[in-house]
Amino acid sequence: MAKNTYKQDEILEEPFDIRHLLRASSYIKKYQKRMIIAILLSSLGGAFGYIAPMITQHALDVAIPDKNFRLLFSLVIALLALYTGSIIFVTIRSKIMVEVSQNIIYDIRKDLFEHLQKLPFQYYDDRPHGKILIRVVNYVNSVSDMLSNGLINIVLESFNLLFIVIFMFLVDVQLALVVLCGVPILTVFMIWIKNKQRKAWQAVSNKNSNLNAYLQENIVGARITQIFAREDENAQIFQDLSQDCRRTWNTAVRYSNLVWPGIDAISVCVRAAIFLFGLVIFGEGNKSLGTIVAISSYASFFWQPIMNLGNIFNNFINNIAYLERIFETMDEPVTVSDKENAKEMPTIRGEVTFDHVAFSYDETKKILKDVSFTVKPGESVALVGPTGAGKSTIVNLISRFYNVDSGRVLIDGQDISEVTIHSLRSQMGIMMQDSFIFSGTIGDNIRYGKLTASEDEIRKASRIVCADDFISRMPEGYDTEVRERGSMLSQGQKQLISFARTLLSDPSILILDEATSSIDVQTEKALQTGLNAMLQGRTSFIIAHRLSTIRGCDRIMYIDDGGIMETGSHEELMAKKGYYYKLYTAQLEEVHKTA
């Protein structure tokens, strides 16, 4: 999936590629028996319907002129039976295909979602989440209908067309040829309209994707919008995107609305020709009224499968592009994954080593250049430095959220690229600045990292990190339901819940990336006891904006210009009067000014 924004259309103009269809066949094979049954039922239902005009012809040419009411009554009963049977078969077929379609949706969406969960952070950093979402929801819905009903309808409409032509020729060869004379006219019309229609509906899809991307972004950033009073500007952007959707939709519908009138006009002309040729040109009295009515009925039927096949073709062209986008997402490389012979990470003691590590997010700038250090088990290390220096990058590499460009990251002497990701991360506790809260209860959010945790374990972890007091005051305590992203909680409360969640997982290595940034000073002081308990016996890496919180760390590393500029304890670095000294004293002066 190409890097994109809500301002840019996705290019969905793809040639028909049979490879995508062949790849999709794996989702169809599981349900091929049910699809064959559906085809047989539809064929029978269609055949019953096409026999009806022949019965009508017999009634008009034989039963009514001979006043044979017994035969007429029998023909009426036969018509009712045929129509009833047709309705029953089509209804059963529809039920089967609804189930097949939903099963295909489930299978594709499951595979797509499982793959999305394995993709690296970089994938989500580069793309609007709304455009990823539209692939999982809209595109899968559309493609599933093509893979189920679309393929079946191609077979059915082809059979229908064949049945109609056969029945027409059985009734009258000359009038059947009159009907077929309209096919070249229809072919030219359909080629012209379908090309316009396909491009128009692809434009609709593009604009809907853009709107979806902006809507998702705006909902997530609703608070920022109101903070900066951007409601009017954002409303104008949304209005412009909505107008694009409306404009492209109206254009597409305009072309679609031409199909029925165009085909109906050709159909009327053909039926008029049937009566003209039947009553005048082929000689008066040579064609019976029943024959003309029957052929006229078949002529009405004749155009429907042709139009349906045109719609199916158009649908296939659009959905092959969607299918390509779905497979493009599924084929997105999982750059951070287990190697073929990856082994389980043994119980971590906590020694962390960077061995000449280099890393960059893209080719334009190196974030880390030849970084080497070793942290002993149980040692607490603070990472400080200017914004963008690479502090978060270092802890992300320890967690193996990204692969290093060169060098190695080792834990207890084991290269972490050689072990399974699950066995590595399950022994690590990671607290980010953005404390994400899932919809559900507070207890479930704390239990997220250890599903087997008991109520007592949850409460104990919460008490250690000073979260128990405010949780207990909630209407339902730990069973209080919180909304998506924890909207009913303060940022500080969300961080305390995240602390409890991390502590409950009992990690061997603890990473705190600006984890106390949203907690007030008083709460942070109370939390310090809990933090000390969390750090006890664990190797820990702490990134904190407030330098006062990291004074007690065993070691402080000043990160800048792609490497470690200086390292030591707080006292040692203050005595050096280097980078850390300048940063710390500047922050102290700022505190005194605001005090």
Coordinates of C-alpha atoms in Angstrom, one line a residue:
M1 CA 0.0 0.0 0.0
A2 CA 1.6 3.2 -1.2
K3 CA 2.2 6.1 1.3
N4 CA -0.9 8.3 1.0
T5 CA -3.0 11.0 2.7
Y6 CA -6.7 11.9 2.7
K7 CA -5.9 14.5 0.0
Q8 CA -4.7 11.9 -2.5
D9 CA -6.7 9.4 -4.5
E10 CA -5.7 5.7 -4.4
I11 CA -5.1 4.5 -8.0
L12 CA -7.6 1.8 -8.5
E13 CA -7.4 1.7 -12.3
E14 CA -6.1 -1.9 -12.7
P15 CA -6.2 -4.1 -15.8
F16 CA -8.0 -7.4 -15.3
D17 CA -5.4 -9.7 -13.8
I18 CA -6.4 -13.4 -13.7
R19 CA -3.8 -14.1 -11.1
H20 CA -5.8 -12.2 -8.4
L21 CA -8.8 -14.3 -9.3
L22 CA -6.8 -17.5 -9.2
R23 CA -5.4 -16.6 -5.8
A24 CA -8.9 -15.8 -4.5
S25 CA -10.1 -19.2 -5.6
S26 CA -8.7 -20.6 -2.3
Y27 CA -11.5 -18.8 -0.5
I28 CA -14.1 -20.3 -2.9
K29 CA -13.0 -23.9 -2.9
K30 CA -14.2 -24.4 0.7
Y31 CA -17.7 -23.7 -0.4
Q32 CA -17.8 -25.1 -4.0
K33 CA -20.3 -27.9 -3.2
R34 CA -22.8 -25.4 -1.9
M35 CA -22.2 -23.1 -4.8
I36 CA -22.8 -26.0 -7.3
I37 CA -26.1 -26.7 -5.5
A38 CA -27.0 -23.0 -5.8
I39 CA -26.3 -23.1 -9.6
L40 CA -28.5 -26.2 -10.1
L41 CA -31.3 -24.7 -8.1
S42 CA -31.1 -21.4 -10.0
S43 CA -30.9 -23.2 -13.4
L44 CA -34.0 -25.2 -12.6
G45 CA -35.8 -22.0 -11.4
G46 CA -34.8 -20.2 -14.6
A47 CA -35.8 -23.1 -16.8
F48 CA -39.3 -23.3 -15.2
G49 CA -39.7 -19.6 -15.9
Y50 CA -38.7 -19.9 -19.6
I51 CA -41.2 -22.7 -20.2
A52 CA -44.0 -20.3 -19.2
P53 CA -44.2 -18.4 -22.6
M54 CA -44.6 -21.7 -24.4
I55 CA -47.5 -22.6 -22.2
T56 CA -49.0 -19.1 -22.9
Q57 CA -48.5 -19.7 -26.6
H58 CA -50.4 -23.1 -26.4
A59 CA -53.2 -21.4 -24.5
L60 CA -53.6 -18.6 -27.0
D61 CA -53.3 -20.8 -30.2
V62 CA -55.0 -24.0 -29.1
A63 CA -57.0 -23.9 -25.8
I64 CA -58.8 -20.5 -26.3
P65 CA -59.6 -20.8 -30.0
D66 CA -60.9 -24.4 -29.5
K67 CA -62.7 -23.3 -26.3
N68 CA -61.1 -26.2 -24.5
F69 CA -61.6 -25.0 -20.9
R70 CA -60.2 -28.2 -19.4
L71 CA -56.9 -27.7 -21.3
L72 CA -56.9 -24.0 -20.4
F73 CA -57.4 -24.8 -16.7
S74 CA -54.6 -27.4 -16.9
L75 CA -52.3 -24.8 -18.5
V76 CA -53.1 -22.3 -15.8
I77 CA -52.3 -24.8 -13.1
A78 CA -49.1 -25.7 -14.9
L79 CA -48.1 -22.0 -15.0
L80 CA -48.8 -21.6 -11.3
A81 CA -46.8 -24.7 -10.5
L82 CA -43.9 -23.5 -12.6
Y83 CA -43.8 -20.0 -11.0
T84 CA -44.1 -21.5 -7.5
G85 CA -41.3 -24.0 -8.2
S86 CA -39.1 -21.2 -9.6
I87 CA -39.7 -19.0 -6.5
I88 CA -38.9 -21.9 -4.2
F89 CA -35.7 -22.8 -6.0
V90 CA -34.5 -19.1 -6.2
T91 CA -35.3 -18.5 -2.5
I92 CA -33.3 -21.6 -1.4
R93 CA -30.4 -20.5 -3.7
S94 CA -30.5 -17.0 -2.2
K95 CA -30.3 -18.4 1.3
I96 CA -27.3 -20.6 0.4
M97 CA -25.5 -17.8 -1.2
V98 CA -26.0 -15.4 1.7
E99 CA -24.3 -17.9 3.9
V100 CA -21.5 -18.6 1.4
S101 CA -20.9 -14.8 0.9
Q102 CA -20.7 -14.2 4.7
N103 CA -18.3 -17.1 5.2
I104 CA -16.0 -15.7 2.5
I105 CA -16.2 -12.3 4.1
Y106 CA -15.2 -13.9 7.4
D107 CA -12.3 -15.8 6.0
I108 CA -10.8 -12.9 4.0
R109 CA -11.3 -10.4 6.9
K110 CA -9.8 -12.9 9.4
D111 CA -6.7 -13.4 7.3
L112 CA -6.4 -9.7 6.6
F113 CA -6.8 -8.7 10.3
E114 CA -4.3 -11.3 11.5
H115 CA -1.7 -10.0 9.0
L116 CA -2.4 -6.4 10.0
Q117 CA -1.6 -7.3 13.6
K118 CA 1.8 -8.5 12.6
L119 CA 2.9 -5.5 10.5
P120 CA 5.5 -3.2 12.0
F121 CA 4.9 0.2 13.5
Q122 CA 6.3 1.8 10.4
Y123 CA 3.4 0.6 8.3
Y124 CA 0.9 2.4 10.5
D125 CA 3.1 5.5 10.8
D126 CA 3.1 6.0 7.0
R127 CA -0.6 5.6 6.1
P128 CA -4.0 7.1 7.0
H129 CA -5.7 4.6 9.3
G130 CA -9.0 5.3 7.6
K131 CA -7.7 4.0 4.3
I132 CA -6.5 0.8 5.9
L133 CA -10.0 0.5 7.5
I134 CA -11.8 0.8 4.2
R135 CA -9.9 -2.2 2.9
V136 CA -10.8 -4.4 5.8
V137 CA -14.5 -3.4 5.7
N138 CA -15.7 -2.0 2.3
Y139 CA -13.4 -3.7 -0.1
V140 CA -13.8 -7.1 1.6
N141 CA -17.6 -6.7 1.5
S142 CA -17.6 -5.8 -2.2
V143 CA -15.1 -8.6 -3.2
S144 CA -17.0 -11.3 -1.3
D145 CA -20.1 -10.7 -3.4
M146 CA -18.0 -10.9 -6.5
L147 CA -16.4 -14.2 -5.4
S148 CA -19.7 -15.8 -4.5
N149 CA -22.7 -14.3 -6.3
G150 CA -20.6 -12.8 -9.1
L151 CA -19.1 -16.1 -10.3
I152 CA -22.4 -18.0 -9.9
N153 CA -24.3 -15.3 -11.8
I154 CA -21.9 -15.5 -14.7
V155 CA -22.7 -19.2 -15.1
L156 CA -26.4 -18.6 -14.5
E157 CA -26.8 -15.7 -16.8
S158 CA -24.9 -17.6 -19.5
F159 CA -27.3 -20.5 -19.1
N160 CA -30.3 -18.2 -19.0
L161 CA -29.2 -16.6 -22.3
L162 CA -28.7 -20.0 -23.8
F163 CA -32.1 -21.3 -22.6
I164 CA -33.8 -18.2 -24.0
V165 CA -32.2 -18.5 -27.4
I166 CA -33.1 -22.2 -27.6
F167 CA -36.7 -21.6 -26.6
M168 CA -37.0 -18.7 -29.1
F169 CA -35.8 -20.9 -31.9
L170 CA -38.1 -23.7 -30.8
V171 CA -41.1 -21.3 -31.0
D172 CA -40.1 -19.6 -34.3
V173 CA -36.7 -19.4 -36.1
Q174 CA -37.5 -16.3 -38.2
L175 CA -38.7 -14.2 -35.3
A176 CA -35.8 -15.4 -33.1
L177 CA -33.4 -14.0 -35.8
V178 CA -35.3 -10.7 -35.6
V179 CA -34.7 -10.5 -31.9
L180 CA -31.0 -11.3 -32.3
C181 CA -30.6 -8.4 -34.8
G182 CA -30.8 -6.1 -31.8
V183 CA -27.6 -7.6 -30.2
P184 CA -25.0 -5.6 -32.3
I185 CA -26.8 -2.3 -31.3
L186 CA -26.9 -3.4 -27.7
T187 CA -23.2 -4.4 -27.8
V188 CA -22.1 -1.0 -29.0
F189 CA -24.2 0.8 -26.4
M190 CA -23.0 -1.5 -23.5
I191 CA -19.3 -1.1 -24.4
W192 CA -19.7 2.7 -24.4
I193 CA -21.7 2.9 -21.2
K194 CA -19.8 0.3 -19.2
N195 CA -16.4 2.1 -19.8
K196 CA -17.9 5.3 -18.6
Q197 CA -19.7 3.6 -15.7
R198 CA -16.6 1.7 -14.5
K199 CA -14.4 4.9 -14.3
A200 CA -17.2 6.8 -12.6
W201 CA -17.7 4.2 -9.8
Q202 CA -13.9 3.9 -9.3
A203 CA -13.9 7.7 -8.8
V204 CA -16.7 7.2 -6.2
S205 CA -14.5 4.6 -4.4
N206 CA -11.5 6.9 -4.3
K207 CA -13.5 9.8 -2.9
N208 CA -15.1 7.7 -0.3
S209 CA -11.7 6.4 0.8
N210 CA -10.4 9.9 1.2
L211 CA -13.5 10.9 3.2
N212 CA -13.2 7.9 5.4
A213 CA -9.5 8.7 6.1
Y214 CA -10.2 12.3 7.0
L215 CA -13.2 11.3 9.2
Q216 CA -11.2 8.8 11.2
E217 CA -8.4 11.3 11.6
N218 CA -10.8 14.0 12.8
I219 CA -12.6 11.8 15.3
V220 CA -9.3 10.7 16.9
G221 CA -8.2 14.4 17.0
A222 CA -11.5 15.9 18.1
R223 CA -10.0 17.3 21.3
I224 CA -7.2 19.1 19.4
T225 CA -9.7 20.4 17.0
Q226 CA -11.7 22.1 19.8
I227 CA -8.6 23.2 21.7
F228 CA -7.4 25.2 18.6
A229 CA -10.9 26.2 17.5
R230 CA -10.5 24.5 14.2
E231 CA -14.1 23.5 13.8
D232 CA -14.9 25.8 10.9
E233 CA -11.7 25.0 8.9
N234 CA -12.2 21.2 9.5
A235 CA -15.9 21.5 8.5
Q236 CA -14.9 23.2 5.3
I237 CA -12.4 20.4 4.5
F238 CA -15.0 17.8 5.3
Q239 CA -17.5 19.7 3.1
D240 CA -15.1 19.7 0.2
L241 CA -14.5 16.0 0.5
S242 CA -18.2 15.4 0.9
Q243 CA -18.9 17.4 -2.2
D244 CA -16.3 15.3 -4.1
C245 CA -18.2 12.2 -3.0
R246 CA -21.5 13.7 -4.0
R247 CA -20.2 14.9 -7.4
T248 CA -18.7 11.6 -8.3
W249 CA -21.7 9.7 -7.0
N250 CA -24.1 11.8 -9.1
T251 CA -21.9 11.2 -12.2
A252 CA -21.8 7.5 -11.6
V253 CA -25.6 7.3 -11.0
R254 CA -26.2 9.3 -14.1
Y255 CA -24.4 6.7 -16.2
S256 CA -26.1 3.9 -14.4
N257 CA -29.5 5.4 -15.0
L258 CA -28.8 5.4 -18.7
V259 CA -28.5 1.6 -18.8
W260 CA -32.1 0.7 -18.2
P261 CA -33.6 3.4 -20.5
G262 CA -31.1 2.5 -23.2
I263 CA -31.8 -1.3 -23.0
D264 CA -35.5 -0.7 -22.7
A265 CA -35.5 1.5 -25.8
I266 CA -33.7 -1.3 -27.8
S267 CA -36.1 -3.8 -26.3
V268 CA -39.2 -1.8 -27.4
C269 CA -37.8 -1.4 -30.9
V270 CA -37.1 -5.1 -31.1
R271 CA -40.6 -6.0 -29.9
A272 CA -42.1 -3.6 -32.3
A273 CA -40.0 -5.3 -35.1
I274 CA -41.4 -8.6 -33.9
F275 CA -45.0 -7.5 -34.5
L276 CA -44.0 -5.7 -37.8
F277 CA -42.3 -8.7 -39.2
G278 CA -44.7 -11.2 -37.7
L279 CA -47.9 -9.5 -39.0
V280 CA -46.7 -7.7 -42.1
I281 CA -43.3 -8.6 -43.6
F282 CA -43.5 -12.4 -43.2
G283 CA -47.0 -12.4 -44.6
E284 CA -50.3 -11.8 -42.9
G285 CA -51.6 -14.9 -41.1
N286 CA -48.3 -16.7 -41.3
K287 CA -47.5 -16.1 -37.6
S288 CA -50.1 -16.9 -35.0
L289 CA -50.9 -14.5 -32.2
G290 CA -49.6 -17.0 -29.6
T291 CA -46.2 -17.2 -31.5
I292 CA -45.8 -13.5 -31.6
V293 CA -46.7 -13.1 -27.9
A294 CA -44.4 -15.9 -26.9
I295 CA -41.4 -14.5 -28.9
S296 CA -42.2 -11.0 -27.5
S297 CA -42.0 -12.5 -24.0
Y298 CA -38.7 -14.1 -24.7
A299 CA -37.4 -10.9 -26.2
S300 CA -38.2 -9.2 -22.9
F301 CA -36.3 -11.9 -21.1
F302 CA -33.5 -11.8 -23.6
W303 CA -32.1 -8.4 -22.6
Q304 CA -32.1 -9.0 -18.9
P305 CA -29.2 -11.6 -18.8
I306 CA -27.2 -9.5 -21.3
M307 CA -27.5 -6.5 -19.1
N308 CA -26.7 -8.6 -16.0
L309 CA -23.6 -9.9 -17.6
G310 CA -22.6 -6.4 -18.4
N311 CA -23.1 -5.4 -14.8
I312 CA -21.2 -8.4 -13.6
F313 CA -18.3 -7.6 -16.0
N314 CA -18.3 -4.0 -14.7
N315 CA -18.4 -5.3 -11.1
F316 CA -15.5 -7.7 -11.8
I317 CA -13.3 -4.9 -13.2
N318 CA -13.9 -2.7 -10.1
N319 CA -13.5 -5.6 -7.7
I320 CA -10.3 -7.0 -9.2
A321 CA -8.8 -3.6 -8.3
Y322 CA -10.2 -4.0 -4.7
L323 CA -8.9 -7.6 -4.6
E324 CA -5.5 -6.4 -5.7
R325 CA -5.5 -3.9 -2.8
I326 CA -6.5 -6.6 -0.3
F327 CA -3.8 -8.9 -1.5
E328 CA -1.4 -5.9 -1.5
T329 CA -2.1 -5.4 2.2
M330 CA -1.7 -9.2 2.9
D331 CA 1.6 -9.2 1.0
E332 CA 2.9 -6.2 2.9
P333 CA 6.2 -7.6 4.3
V334 CA 6.3 -8.4 8.0
T335 CA 9.8 -7.0 8.4
V336 CA 9.9 -7.7 12.2
S337 CA 9.1 -11.5 12.5
D338 CA 10.5 -14.7 13.8
K339 CA 13.3 -16.2 11.8
E340 CA 12.8 -19.7 10.5
N341 CA 14.8 -21.4 13.3
A342 CA 14.0 -18.9 16.0
K343 CA 14.2 -20.3 19.5
E344 CA 12.4 -19.4 22.7
M345 CA 14.0 -16.7 24.8
P346 CA 15.2 -18.2 28.2
T347 CA 14.1 -16.5 31.4
I348 CA 15.7 -13.1 31.2
R349 CA 18.2 -12.0 33.8
G350 CA 18.4 -8.5 32.4
E351 CA 21.8 -7.8 30.8
V352 CA 21.3 -5.6 27.7
T353 CA 24.0 -5.0 25.2
F354 CA 24.1 -2.8 22.1
D355 CA 26.9 -3.9 19.8
H356 CA 27.8 -1.3 17.2
V357 CA 24.1 -0.6 16.4
A358 CA 23.0 1.6 13.5
F359 CA 19.4 2.4 12.7
S360 CA 17.3 4.8 10.5
Y361 CA 13.6 5.0 9.8
D362 CA 14.3 5.9 6.2
E363 CA 17.2 6.5 4.0
T364 CA 17.3 10.3 4.6
K365 CA 18.7 10.4 8.1
K366 CA 20.5 8.0 10.5
I367 CA 19.0 8.1 13.9
L368 CA 21.6 5.9 15.6
K369 CA 25.2 5.6 14.4
D370 CA 27.5 2.8 15.8
V371 CA 26.0 2.8 19.3
S372 CA 27.5 0.4 21.9
F373 CA 26.8 0.0 25.6
T374 CA 26.1 -2.7 28.2
V375 CA 23.6 -2.5 31.0
K376 CA 24.0 -5.0 33.9
P377 CA 21.0 -7.0 35.3
G378 CA 18.9 -5.0 37.7
E379 CA 20.5 -1.7 36.6
S380 CA 18.3 1.3 36.1
V381 CA 19.3 3.5 33.1
A382 CA 17.8 6.9 32.2
L383 CA 17.9 8.2 28.6
V384 CA 18.0 12.0 28.2
G385 CA 18.6 14.4 25.4
P386 CA 16.9 16.7 22.9
T387 CA 13.7 15.7 21.1
G388 CA 14.4 13.4 18.1
A389 CA 17.8 12.4 19.4
G390 CA 16.9 8.6 19.4
K391 CA 15.9 7.9 23.0
S392 CA 12.6 6.2 22.1
T393 CA 14.4 4.5 19.2
I394 CA 16.8 2.8 21.6
V395 CA 14.0 1.3 23.8
N396 CA 12.0 0.4 20.6
L397 CA 15.0 -1.6 19.4
I398 CA 15.3 -3.4 22.8
S399 CA 11.7 -4.5 22.4
R400 CA 12.4 -5.3 18.7
F401 CA 9.6 -3.2 17.3
Y402 CA 12.1 -2.4 14.5
N403 CA 15.1 -4.3 13.1
V404 CA 18.5 -2.7 13.3
D405 CA 20.3 -1.7 10.1
S406 CA 23.6 -3.1 11.4
G407 CA 25.1 -4.4 14.6
R408 CA 23.3 -6.4 17.2
V409 CA 21.1 -6.0 20.3
L410 CA 21.7 -8.7 22.9
I411 CA 19.9 -9.7 26.1
D412 CA 21.9 -12.0 28.4
G413 CA 24.3 -12.5 25.5
Q414 CA 21.5 -13.7 23.2
D415 CA 20.9 -11.8 19.9
I416 CA 17.2 -10.9 20.1
S417 CA 16.8 -11.3 16.3
E418 CA 17.4 -15.1 16.9
V419 CA 14.6 -15.6 19.4
T420 CA 10.8 -15.6 19.0
I421 CA 9.1 -12.2 19.4
H422 CA 6.5 -13.5 21.8
S423 CA 9.0 -15.1 24.1
L424 CA 11.0 -11.8 24.2
R425 CA 8.1 -9.3 24.6
S426 CA 6.2 -11.5 27.1
Q427 CA 9.1 -10.9 29.5
M428 CA 9.2 -7.1 29.0
G429 CA 7.0 -4.4 30.4
I430 CA 6.7 -1.3 28.2
M431 CA 5.0 1.9 29.3
M432 CA 4.5 4.5 26.5
Q433 CA 3.6 8.2 26.8
D434 CA 0.3 7.5 25.1
S435 CA -1.4 5.2 27.6
F436 CA -4.0 3.4 25.4
I437 CA -7.1 2.3 27.2
F438 CA -9.4 -0.3 25.5
S439 CA -13.2 -0.2 25.8
G440 CA -14.3 -2.6 28.6
T441 CA -13.9 -2.6 32.4
I442 CA -11.0 -1.1 34.3
G443 CA -10.2 -4.6 35.6
D444 CA -10.1 -6.0 32.1
N445 CA -7.7 -3.2 31.0
I446 CA -5.3 -4.0 33.9
R447 CA -5.6 -7.8 33.2
Y448 CA -4.8 -7.2 29.4
G449 CA -1.2 -8.4 29.8
K450 CA -2.0 -11.4 32.1
L451 CA -5.4 -12.9 31.4
T452 CA -5.1 -15.4 34.2
A453 CA -4.6 -12.7 36.9
S454 CA -6.9 -12.9 39.9
E455 CA -8.8 -10.0 41.4
D456 CA -6.3 -9.9 44.3
E457 CA -3.4 -9.7 42.0
I458 CA -5.1 -6.8 40.1
R459 CA -5.8 -4.9 43.3
K460 CA -2.2 -5.5 44.6
A461 CA -0.7 -4.1 41.4
S462 CA -3.0 -1.1 41.5
R463 CA -2.2 -0.3 45.1
I464 CA 1.6 -0.4 44.4
V465 CA 1.2 2.2 41.6
C466 CA -1.3 4.4 43.6
A467 CA -4.2 3.6 41.2
D468 CA -6.4 1.7 43.8
D469 CA -7.7 4.9 45.5
F470 CA -9.3 6.5 42.4
I471 CA -10.5 3.1 41.0
S472 CA -12.2 2.3 44.3
R473 CA -14.1 5.6 44.1
M474 CA -15.5 4.7 40.7
P475 CA -19.2 3.8 40.5
E476 CA -18.5 0.1 39.9
G477 CA -14.9 0.0 41.1
Y478 CA -12.8 -2.3 39.0
D479 CA -15.9 -3.3 37.1
T480 CA -16.5 0.3 35.9
E481 CA -16.9 0.3 32.1
V482 CA -14.6 2.7 30.3
R483 CA -15.2 3.9 26.8
E484 CA -12.9 3.7 23.8
R485 CA -9.5 5.3 24.5
G486 CA -10.6 5.8 28.1
S487 CA -12.4 9.1 27.3
M488 CA -14.0 9.2 30.7
L489 CA -10.6 9.1 32.5
S490 CA -8.0 11.8 33.0
Q491 CA -4.7 11.3 31.2
G492 CA -3.0 10.8 34.6
Q493 CA -5.6 8.1 35.6
K494 CA -5.0 6.3 32.2
Q495 CA -1.3 6.3 32.9
L496 CA -1.8 4.8 36.4
I497 CA -4.0 2.1 35.0
S498 CA -1.2 1.4 32.4
F499 CA 1.3 1.2 35.2
A500 CA -0.8 -1.4 37.0
R501 CA -1.2 -3.3 33.7
T502 CA 2.6 -3.3 33.2
L503 CA 3.4 -4.3 36.8
L504 CA 0.9 -7.1 36.7
S505 CA 2.8 -8.8 33.9
D506 CA 5.8 -9.0 36.2
P507 CA 8.4 -8.1 33.5
S508 CA 12.1 -8.9 33.7
I509 CA 13.0 -5.7 31.7
L510 CA 11.0 -2.5 32.3
I511 CA 10.8 0.4 29.8
L512 CA 9.1 3.7 30.8
D513 CA 8.9 6.1 27.9
E514 CA 7.7 9.4 29.3
A515 CA 5.4 7.2 31.4
T516 CA 4.9 9.9 34.1
S517 CA 4.5 12.8 31.8
S518 CA 0.7 13.2 32.5
I519 CA 0.8 12.6 36.2
D520 CA 0.8 15.6 38.6
V521 CA 3.8 16.2 40.9
Q522 CA 1.9 15.2 44.0
T523 CA 0.8 11.9 42.5
E524 CA 4.3 11.3 41.1
K525 CA 5.8 11.7 44.5
A526 CA 3.3 9.1 45.9
L527 CA 3.9 6.9 42.9
Q528 CA 7.7 7.0 43.4
T529 CA 7.5 4.4 46.2
G530 CA 5.6 2.1 43.8
L531 CA 8.1 2.9 41.0
N532 CA 11.0 2.0 43.2
A533 CA 9.2 -1.3 43.9
M534 CA 8.7 -1.9 40.2
L535 CA 12.4 -1.1 39.5
Q536 CA 13.7 -3.4 42.2
G537 CA 15.5 -6.3 40.7
R538 CA 14.6 -5.4 37.2
T539 CA 16.7 -3.9 34.4
S540 CA 14.9 -0.7 33.5
F541 CA 15.2 2.0 30.9
I542 CA 13.5 5.3 31.7
I543 CA 12.9 8.3 29.5
A544 CA 11.5 11.3 31.4
H545 CA 11.0 14.9 30.6
R546 CA 11.2 15.9 34.3
L547 CA 14.9 15.2 35.1
S548 CA 14.1 15.3 38.8
T549 CA 12.5 11.9 38.4
I550 CA 15.6 10.2 37.1
R551 CA 18.2 11.4 39.6
G552 CA 18.2 8.1 41.5
C553 CA 18.9 6.0 38.4
D554 CA 22.1 4.0 38.4
R555 CA 23.2 5.4 35.1
I556 CA 22.2 8.3 32.9
M557 CA 22.9 8.4 29.2
Y558 CA 22.8 11.6 27.2
I559 CA 21.7 10.8 23.7
D560 CA 22.3 13.2 20.7
D561 CA 23.8 13.3 17.2
G562 CA 23.2 9.5 16.7
G563 CA 25.1 8.3 19.7
I564 CA 25.8 8.5 23.4
M565 CA 27.5 11.8 24.2
E566 CA 28.1 11.1 27.8
T567 CA 27.2 8.6 30.5
G568 CA 27.4 8.3 34.3
S569 CA 25.4 8.8 37.5
H570 CA 23.7 12.1 38.2
E571 CA 26.5 13.3 40.5
E572 CA 29.2 12.3 38.0
L573 CA 27.6 14.0 35.1
M574 CA 26.9 17.2 37.1
A575 CA 30.6 17.2 38.1
K576 CA 31.6 17.0 34.4
K577 CA 29.5 20.1 33.6
G578 CA 28.8 18.8 30.1
Y579 CA 25.6 18.2 28.1
Y580 CA 23.6 16.8 31.0
Y581 CA 24.7 19.5 33.4
K582 CA 23.5 22.2 30.9
L583 CA 20.2 20.4 30.4
Y584 CA 19.6 19.9 34.1
T585 CA 20.5 23.4 35.1
A586 CA 18.4 24.9 32.3
Q587 CA 15.4 23.0 33.5
L588 CA 16.0 24.0 37.1
E589 CA 16.1 27.7 36.1
E590 CA 12.9 27.2 34.2
V591 CA 11.2 25.7 37.3
H592 CA 12.4 28.6 39.4
K593 CA 11.0 31.1 36.9
T594 CA 7.6 29.5 37.0
A595 CA 7.5 28.9 40.7

